[in-house]
Amino acid sequence: QEFLWSRSALFHAGAHLKSISYLGKKPITTSAFISLSHCKEGVAAAYSKNLEVGIDIETRRENLGRIATKFTTDREKERFTCDEQIALQFIWGIKESLFKLYGFGNVDFKKHLEITSFEWNARTKQGWGTAWIIQTCAERTRPIQCLVQTAIVGDHFICMASHRKPIAPFESE
């Protein structure tokens, strides 16, 4: 059921795709970048012709406080001005979305994914910031910086990461 819901969400995100392949667990298509996520009673999809994307949707996870030392640092938590439980939900979700964007596995959430800035708007229940995927591999030879966005929608925490491929460098005096 969640499989069908995620495909419907992808369609509503603007992706009218004839087929989806998988590179490991990462959904891929030749004409765009896509990401899918599902949780209890929720699905999310991201689609872009220009930006690499990763998306995560979660319900409230009370155990995050107990396992936080495995996926974040005090320095990272200090960047979040919202309630601690909400901050942990977003840190986890942002890192899940970065992991999905990276797409090649072998990532330690605490060592290889770092949130470097975050702004929170309590009125709109939305946030945004920047993060780095430090892990590299043969397919990704350099660390990459990503824009991250978050939102609380009903009982769900949605996080998305995006990255624009580097443009041609230029030199200037």
Tab-separated table of C-alpha atoms in Angstrom:
chain	number	residue	atom	x	y	z
A	1	GLN	CA	0.000	0.000	0.000
A	2	GLU	CA	2.821	2.435	0.890
A	3	PHE	CA	4.504	1.538	-2.430
A	4	LEU	CA	1.393	2.667	-4.331
A	5	TRP	CA	1.003	5.776	-2.178
A	6	SER	CA	4.615	6.789	-2.821
A	7	ARG	CA	4.131	6.466	-6.590
A	8	SER	CA	0.988	8.585	-6.342
A	9	ALA	CA	2.910	11.199	-4.323
A	10	LEU	CA	5.629	11.206	-6.987
A	11	PHE	CA	2.996	11.791	-9.675
A	12	HIS	CA	1.547	14.701	-7.645
A	13	ALA	CA	5.076	16.124	-7.228
A	14	GLY	CA	5.096	16.599	-11.002
A	15	ALA	CA	6.822	13.425	-12.109
A	16	HIS	CA	4.917	11.810	-14.954
A	17	LEU	CA	7.389	8.961	-15.367
A	18	LYS	CA	6.925	5.836	-17.432
A	19	SER	CA	9.435	3.819	-15.410
A	20	ILE	CA	11.612	3.915	-12.323
A	21	SER	CA	14.759	1.856	-11.832
A	22	TYR	CA	16.696	1.245	-8.649
A	23	LEU	CA	20.373	1.680	-7.891
A	24	GLY	CA	20.471	-0.431	-4.746
A	25	LYS	CA	17.513	1.003	-2.817
A	26	LYS	CA	17.685	4.438	-4.483
A	27	PRO	CA	14.951	5.103	-7.071
A	28	ILE	CA	16.357	6.587	-10.281
A	29	THR	CA	15.113	7.699	-13.655
A	30	THR	CA	17.006	8.958	-16.667
A	31	SER	CA	15.125	12.258	-17.066
A	32	ALA	CA	15.172	13.706	-13.542
A	33	PHE	CA	16.102	13.289	-9.888
A	34	ILE	CA	13.596	11.620	-7.547
A	35	SER	CA	13.369	10.536	-3.926
A	36	LEU	CA	10.678	8.641	-2.025
A	37	SER	CA	9.911	8.127	1.652
A	38	HIS	CA	7.144	6.545	3.679
A	39	CYS	CA	6.221	6.037	7.307
A	40	LYS	CA	3.157	5.127	9.314
A	41	GLU	CA	0.219	6.817	7.569
A	42	GLY	CA	2.382	9.050	5.390
A	43	VAL	CA	4.333	9.223	2.155
A	44	ALA	CA	6.478	11.903	0.548
A	45	ALA	CA	8.073	12.315	-2.856
A	46	ALA	CA	10.513	14.796	-4.345
A	47	TYR	CA	11.089	15.377	-8.045
A	48	SER	CA	13.373	17.784	-9.869
A	49	LYS	CA	14.758	18.037	-13.384
A	50	ASN	CA	17.725	20.119	-12.162
A	51	LEU	CA	18.493	19.374	-8.504
A	52	GLU	CA	19.537	16.159	-6.838
A	53	VAL	CA	17.016	15.506	-4.069
A	54	GLY	CA	16.516	13.415	-0.969
A	55	ILE	CA	13.329	13.375	1.115
A	56	ASP	CA	12.271	11.885	4.438
A	57	ILE	CA	8.929	11.741	6.238
A	58	GLU	CA	8.604	10.577	9.854
A	59	THR	CA	6.107	10.463	12.663
A	60	ARG	CA	7.162	11.440	16.184
A	61	ARG	CA	9.897	9.091	17.448
A	62	GLU	CA	10.243	9.244	21.223
A	63	ASN	CA	13.448	7.152	21.204
A	64	LEU	CA	15.528	9.814	19.409
A	65	GLY	CA	16.655	11.345	22.717
A	66	ARG	CA	18.160	8.012	23.783
A	67	ILE	CA	20.061	7.445	20.522
A	68	ALA	CA	20.943	11.077	19.658
A	69	THR	CA	24.637	10.601	20.492
A	70	LYS	CA	24.841	8.094	17.627
A	71	PHE	CA	23.688	10.545	14.929
A	72	THR	CA	24.348	14.130	16.123
A	73	THR	CA	26.572	16.357	18.239
A	74	ASP	CA	25.877	19.064	20.821
A	75	ARG	CA	27.243	21.629	18.363
A	76	GLU	CA	24.697	20.545	15.767
A	77	LYS	CA	21.810	20.561	18.273
A	78	GLU	CA	22.722	24.146	19.285
A	79	ARG	CA	21.874	25.313	15.751
A	80	PHE	CA	18.196	24.496	16.381
A	81	THR	CA	16.155	27.035	18.354
A	82	CYS	CA	12.995	24.896	18.470
A	83	ASP	CA	11.896	22.387	21.117
A	84	GLU	CA	14.505	19.628	21.671
A	85	GLN	CA	12.234	16.809	20.475
A	86	ILE	CA	11.414	18.746	17.296
A	87	ALA	CA	15.117	19.511	16.812
A	88	LEU	CA	16.011	15.815	17.074
A	89	GLN	CA	13.204	14.898	14.663
A	90	PHE	CA	14.587	17.384	12.151
A	91	ILE	CA	18.231	16.417	12.633
A	92	TRP	CA	17.335	12.762	12.057
A	93	GLY	CA	15.112	13.583	9.072
A	94	ILE	CA	17.637	15.946	7.482
A	95	LYS	CA	20.333	13.309	7.779
A	96	GLU	CA	18.015	10.664	6.294
A	97	SER	CA	17.325	12.979	3.346
A	98	LEU	CA	21.077	13.638	2.901
A	99	PHE	CA	21.738	9.893	3.000
A	100	LYS	CA	19.137	9.333	0.285
A	101	LEU	CA	20.528	12.144	-1.852
A	102	TYR	CA	24.075	10.729	-1.525
A	103	GLY	CA	22.807	7.315	-2.622
A	104	PHE	CA	25.932	5.163	-2.277
A	105	GLY	CA	25.676	3.827	1.290
A	106	ASN	CA	28.505	3.421	3.797
A	107	VAL	CA	27.576	6.665	5.591
A	108	ASP	CA	27.953	7.326	9.312
A	109	PHE	CA	25.263	9.901	10.174
A	110	LYS	CA	27.409	11.552	12.845
A	111	LYS	CA	30.778	11.590	11.029
A	112	HIS	CA	29.786	11.990	7.378
A	113	LEU	CA	26.693	14.245	7.514
A	114	GLU	CA	26.904	17.680	9.127
A	115	ILE	CA	24.200	20.320	9.452
A	116	THR	CA	26.034	23.671	9.388
A	117	SER	CA	23.141	26.131	9.699
A	118	PHE	CA	19.424	26.049	10.474
A	119	GLU	CA	16.694	28.680	10.803
A	120	TRP	CA	13.279	27.858	12.286
A	121	ASN	CA	9.999	29.728	11.849
A	122	ALA	CA	7.658	28.608	14.663
A	123	ARG	CA	4.683	30.408	13.107
A	124	THR	CA	4.843	28.547	9.783
A	125	LYS	CA	6.373	25.377	11.271
A	126	GLN	CA	9.057	25.447	8.582
A	127	GLY	CA	12.834	25.546	8.640
A	128	TRP	CA	15.783	25.732	6.266
A	129	GLY	CA	19.543	25.633	6.350
A	130	THR	CA	22.681	24.097	4.911
A	131	ALA	CA	24.410	20.774	5.411
A	132	TRP	CA	27.406	18.874	4.085
A	133	ILE	CA	27.754	15.308	2.913
A	134	ILE	CA	31.396	14.708	3.761
A	135	GLN	CA	31.552	11.050	2.689
A	136	THR	CA	33.101	10.398	-0.715
A	137	CYS	CA	33.376	7.400	-3.014
A	138	ALA	CA	34.374	6.608	-6.608
A	139	GLU	CA	31.078	8.081	-7.884
A	140	ARG	CA	31.232	11.143	-5.600
A	141	THR	CA	34.820	12.263	-5.306
A	142	ARG	CA	34.204	15.468	-3.311
A	143	PRO	CA	32.089	16.511	-0.324
A	144	ILE	CA	28.906	18.324	-1.340
A	145	GLN	CA	26.958	21.157	0.247
A	146	CYS	CA	23.171	20.903	0.307
A	147	LEU	CA	20.201	23.124	1.017
A	148	VAL	CA	17.927	21.504	3.615
A	149	GLN	CA	14.280	22.319	4.261
A	150	THR	CA	11.898	21.074	6.943
A	151	ALA	CA	8.224	21.297	7.789
A	152	ILE	CA	5.734	19.927	10.253
A	153	VAL	CA	2.573	18.911	8.407
A	154	GLY	CA	-0.111	17.526	10.704
A	155	ASP	CA	1.617	14.775	12.703
A	156	HIS	CA	4.454	14.360	10.218
A	157	PHE	CA	7.967	15.764	10.055
A	158	ILE	CA	9.117	16.259	6.457
A	159	CYS	CA	12.737	16.980	5.553
A	160	MET	CA	14.263	17.527	2.132
A	161	ALA	CA	17.813	18.010	0.910
A	162	SER	CA	18.774	19.326	-2.514
A	163	HIS	CA	22.052	19.838	-4.326
A	164	ARG	CA	22.852	21.555	-7.595
A	165	LYS	CA	25.644	19.994	-9.608
A	166	PRO	CA	28.687	22.297	-9.754
A	167	ILE	CA	28.743	24.738	-12.633
A	168	ALA	CA	31.832	25.405	-14.737
A	169	PRO	CA	34.442	27.244	-12.651
A	170	PHE	CA	35.601	30.674	-13.696
A	171	GLU	CA	38.715	32.671	-12.929
A	172	SER	CA	38.815	36.322	-12.105
A	173	GLU	CA	41.284	38.882	-10.895
